[in-house]
Each structure stands twice: as structure tokens, then as C-alpha cells.
CSV table of C-alpha atoms in Angstrom, one decimal:
chain,number,residue,atom,x,y,z
G,1,MET,CA,104.8,18.1,1.0
G,2,LEU,CA,105.8,14.7,-0.3
G,3,ASP,CA,103.9,13.0,2.5
G,4,ALA,CA,100.8,14.9,1.4
G,5,ALA,CA,101.4,14.1,-2.3
G,6,ALA,CA,101.6,10.4,-1.6
G,7,THR,CA,98.6,10.4,0.7
G,8,GLU,CA,96.5,12.2,-1.8
G,9,LEU,CA,97.7,10.0,-4.7
G,10,ASP,CA,96.7,7.0,-2.6
G,11,ARG,CA,93.3,8.5,-2.0
G,12,LEU,CA,93.0,9.2,-5.8
G,13,PHE,CA,93.7,5.6,-6.6
G,14,ALA,CA,91.3,4.4,-4.0
G,15,ALA,CA,88.6,6.5,-5.6
G,16,VAL,CA,89.5,5.2,-9.0
G,17,GLU,CA,89.4,1.4,-7.6
G,18,ALA,CA,85.8,2.3,-6.3
G,19,VAL,CA,84.8,2.9,-10.0
G,20,PRO,CA,83.9,-0.4,-11.9
G,21,VAL,CA,86.5,-1.0,-14.7
G,22,GLU,CA,83.8,-0.8,-17.4
G,23,HIS,CA,82.9,2.7,-16.3
G,24,ARG,CA,86.4,4.2,-15.9
G,25,GLU,CA,86.3,5.6,-19.5
G,26,GLU,CA,82.7,6.9,-19.5
G,27,PRO,CA,82.3,10.7,-19.7
G,28,GLY,CA,80.8,12.4,-16.7
G,29,ALA,CA,83.4,12.3,-14.0
G,30,CYS,CA,84.3,16.0,-14.9
G,31,GLU,CA,81.8,17.2,-17.4
G,32,LEU,CA,82.9,15.4,-20.6
G,33,TRP,CA,86.0,13.8,-19.0
G,34,SER,CA,86.1,10.3,-17.8
G,35,VAL,CA,88.1,8.9,-14.9
G,36,LYS,CA,90.8,8.0,-17.4
G,37,ASP,CA,90.7,11.5,-18.7
G,38,LEU,CA,91.3,13.0,-15.2
G,39,LEU,CA,94.3,10.8,-14.8
G,40,ALA,CA,95.8,11.9,-18.2
G,41,HIS,CA,95.3,15.4,-17.1
G,42,LEU,CA,97.1,14.9,-13.9
G,43,ASP,CA,100.0,13.4,-15.8
G,44,ALA,CA,100.0,16.3,-18.2
G,45,TRP,CA,100.3,18.8,-15.4
G,46,HIS,CA,103.1,16.8,-13.8
G,47,ARG,CA,104.9,16.9,-17.2
G,48,LEU,CA,104.2,20.7,-17.5
G,49,PHE,CA,105.8,21.3,-14.0
G,50,LEU,CA,108.8,19.1,-14.8
G,51,GLY,CA,109.4,21.0,-18.0
G,52,TRP,CA,109.1,24.3,-16.2
G,53,GLU,CA,111.6,23.2,-13.6
G,54,ALA,CA,114.0,21.7,-16.1
G,55,GLU,CA,114.0,24.9,-18.1
G,56,GLY,CA,114.3,27.1,-15.0
G,57,ALA,CA,117.1,25.0,-13.6
G,58,ALA,CA,119.0,25.5,-17.0
G,59,GLY,CA,118.6,29.3,-16.4
G,60,HIS,CA,115.8,29.8,-18.9
G,61,LYS,CA,112.3,31.3,-18.3
G,62,PRO,CA,109.7,28.7,-19.3
G,63,GLU,CA,106.6,29.6,-21.1
G,64,MET,CA,103.8,29.0,-18.5
G,65,PRO,CA,101.6,27.3,-18.4
G,66,ALA,CA,102.6,26.0,-21.9
G,67,PRO,CA,103.9,27.4,-25.1
G,68,GLY,CA,101.0,29.5,-26.7
G,69,TYR,CA,98.9,29.6,-23.6
G,70,THR,CA,98.6,32.2,-20.8
G,71,TRP,CA,97.3,31.3,-17.3
G,72,ALA,CA,93.9,32.9,-18.5
G,73,GLU,CA,93.9,30.3,-21.2
G,74,THR,CA,94.2,27.3,-18.9
G,75,PRO,CA,90.7,25.9,-19.8
G,76,ALA,CA,91.8,25.9,-23.6
G,77,LEU,CA,95.1,24.2,-22.6
G,78,ASN,CA,93.2,21.7,-20.5
G,79,ASP,CA,90.8,20.9,-23.6
G,80,GLU,CA,94.0,20.4,-25.6
G,81,ILE,CA,95.4,18.0,-23.1
G,82,TRP,CA,92.1,16.1,-23.0
G,83,LYS,CA,91.9,15.8,-26.8
G,84,ALA,CA,95.5,14.7,-27.1
G,85,ALA,CA,95.1,11.8,-24.6
G,86,ALA,CA,91.5,10.8,-25.6
G,87,ASP,CA,92.5,7.7,-27.4
G,88,ASP,CA,95.3,6.6,-25.1
G,89,PRO,CA,94.7,3.1,-23.6
G,90,TRP,CA,93.9,3.0,-19.9
G,91,ASP,CA,97.0,1.1,-18.8
G,92,GLU,CA,99.2,3.5,-20.7
G,93,VAL,CA,97.6,6.5,-19.0
G,94,VAL,CA,98.1,4.9,-15.6
G,95,ALA,CA,101.6,3.9,-16.2
G,96,ARG,CA,102.4,7.5,-17.5
G,97,LEU,CA,100.9,9.1,-14.4
G,98,ARG,CA,102.8,6.8,-12.0
G,99,ALA,CA,106.0,7.5,-13.9
G,100,SER,CA,105.5,11.3,-14.0
G,101,TYR,CA,104.7,11.0,-10.3
G,102,ALA,CA,108.0,9.4,-9.6
G,103,GLU,CA,109.8,12.1,-11.6
G,104,MET,CA,108.0,14.7,-9.6
G,105,VAL,CA,109.2,13.0,-6.3
G,106,ALA,CA,112.8,12.9,-7.6
G,107,VAL,CA,112.8,16.6,-8.5
G,108,ILE,CA,111.1,17.8,-5.4
G,109,GLU,CA,113.7,15.7,-3.3
G,110,GLY,CA,116.5,17.7,-5.0
G,111,TYR,CA,115.4,20.8,-3.0
G,112,ASP,CA,115.7,21.6,0.6
G,113,ALA,CA,112.8,23.0,2.3
G,114,ASP,CA,114.1,26.5,2.4
G,115,ASP,CA,114.8,26.5,-1.4
G,116,LEU,CA,111.4,24.7,-2.1
G,117,PHE,CA,109.2,27.2,-0.6
G,118,ALA,CA,111.1,30.4,-0.7
G,119,LYS,CA,109.1,32.9,-2.9
G,120,ARG,CA,111.2,34.6,-5.7
G,121,ARG,CA,114.1,32.3,-5.0
G,122,TYR,CA,114.3,31.3,-8.6
G,123,PRO,CA,113.8,33.6,-11.5
G,124,TRP,CA,111.5,31.2,-13.3
G,125,THR,CA,109.0,31.1,-10.5
G,126,GLY,CA,108.2,34.7,-10.5
G,127,THR,CA,106.5,35.9,-7.3
G,128,THR,CA,105.8,32.3,-6.0
G,129,SER,CA,107.9,29.2,-5.1
G,130,VAL,CA,108.9,26.1,-6.6
G,131,GLY,CA,107.0,24.3,-3.8
G,132,SER,CA,103.8,26.1,-4.6
G,133,TYR,CA,103.9,25.0,-8.3
G,134,ALA,CA,104.7,21.3,-7.1
G,135,VAL,CA,101.8,21.3,-4.6
G,136,SER,CA,99.5,22.5,-7.4
G,137,ALA,CA,100.7,19.8,-9.7
G,138,THR,CA,100.4,17.1,-6.9
G,139,SER,CA,98.4,16.9,-3.7
G,140,SER,CA,96.0,19.7,-4.3
G,141,HIS,CA,95.3,18.4,-7.9
G,142,TYR,CA,94.9,14.9,-6.6
G,143,ALA,CA,92.4,16.0,-4.1
G,144,TRP,CA,90.5,17.8,-6.7
G,145,ALA,CA,90.3,14.8,-8.9
G,146,SER,CA,89.5,12.3,-6.1
G,147,LYS,CA,86.7,14.5,-5.1
G,148,LEU,CA,85.2,14.5,-8.6
G,149,ILE,CA,85.7,10.8,-9.0
G,150,ARG,CA,84.1,10.0,-5.6
G,151,ALA,CA,81.1,12.2,-6.3
G,152,TRP,CA,80.6,10.8,-9.8
G,153,ALA,CA,81.0,7.2,-8.6
G,154,LYS,CA,78.4,7.9,-5.8
G,155,ALA,CA,75.9,9.5,-8.2
G,156,ASN,CA,76.2,6.5,-10.7
G,157,ARG,CA,75.8,3.6,-8.3
G,158,PRO,CA,73.3,1.2,-9.6
């Protein structure tokens, strides 16, 4: 799982590097979102996972996906995430994403494979596993963003 996350993160940043610096904050990579907005989104979902895991490890049931939101309201949550990071500088967003990725790796490394992927092992994960949530917040999320960035960059080449 960590190998997949690292590989997809590398692919994500390769896709970002293919976008000229002057275009990385233009809307359109994902509807109104820019490349920067996508990176801020990924960081926010890392932080959501890290919060869930910390609360769960402390024996609490985290509010998922976030306080005041149900899973059906994820689009509204994503819109709030987008608005909250809209004015953040590029370098800050990238630094936060890299830092939260390192935190994700550290947390994931704290589990053995059986515990990571056993469904219903921890009360906070409900019917799924810690690993399933971690994959959603890392490799599969990075692959989604990479695909969007590559397609947008290709469509907007001069």
C-alpha cells in the first residue's frame, strides 16, 4: 500500500510539473478548481483521515467525513475545503501536502498488514478497514487528481 501511495504521489507531482507554473492556479483542472486547489484538496483529505485515525485510536468515534457533514454531503464538504484554501500560496499548499503525506506514511507504518486491512477490526472504521480509508486518502486519490491534471494540461497546450 505504501509503495502504491509513493508511486502515485510521484505520478501526481510529475503531472503537476508538466503544467507551466503560470497556469497552476488557473481554474479548470477540475471544474472550477486549479491544480493548486486539487493539491489543497488532497492535503485536506489526508488531514481528515489523520483526525479520524487519531480519534479512533483514542477510543472515540470520529464524525465522518467531517463534523456537520454526512458522506452524502461530501460535495458540500469539498466545496468548503476549496473555499478555505483558495487564497493559500502555492508553496504553502505543496508544503502542507508533503507534510501531511509524511504523517500518513508514519501512521500507516504503525499498523501491521493484518490490522490495516481487517474489516471491522476497529470500531471507528465501521464495516471497512483502516487500510481502505488510507488507500482512499492516498494512492486512489492521487491517481484521480493526476488523471485530471494530465487531461487538463493536454487540452490546454498551446
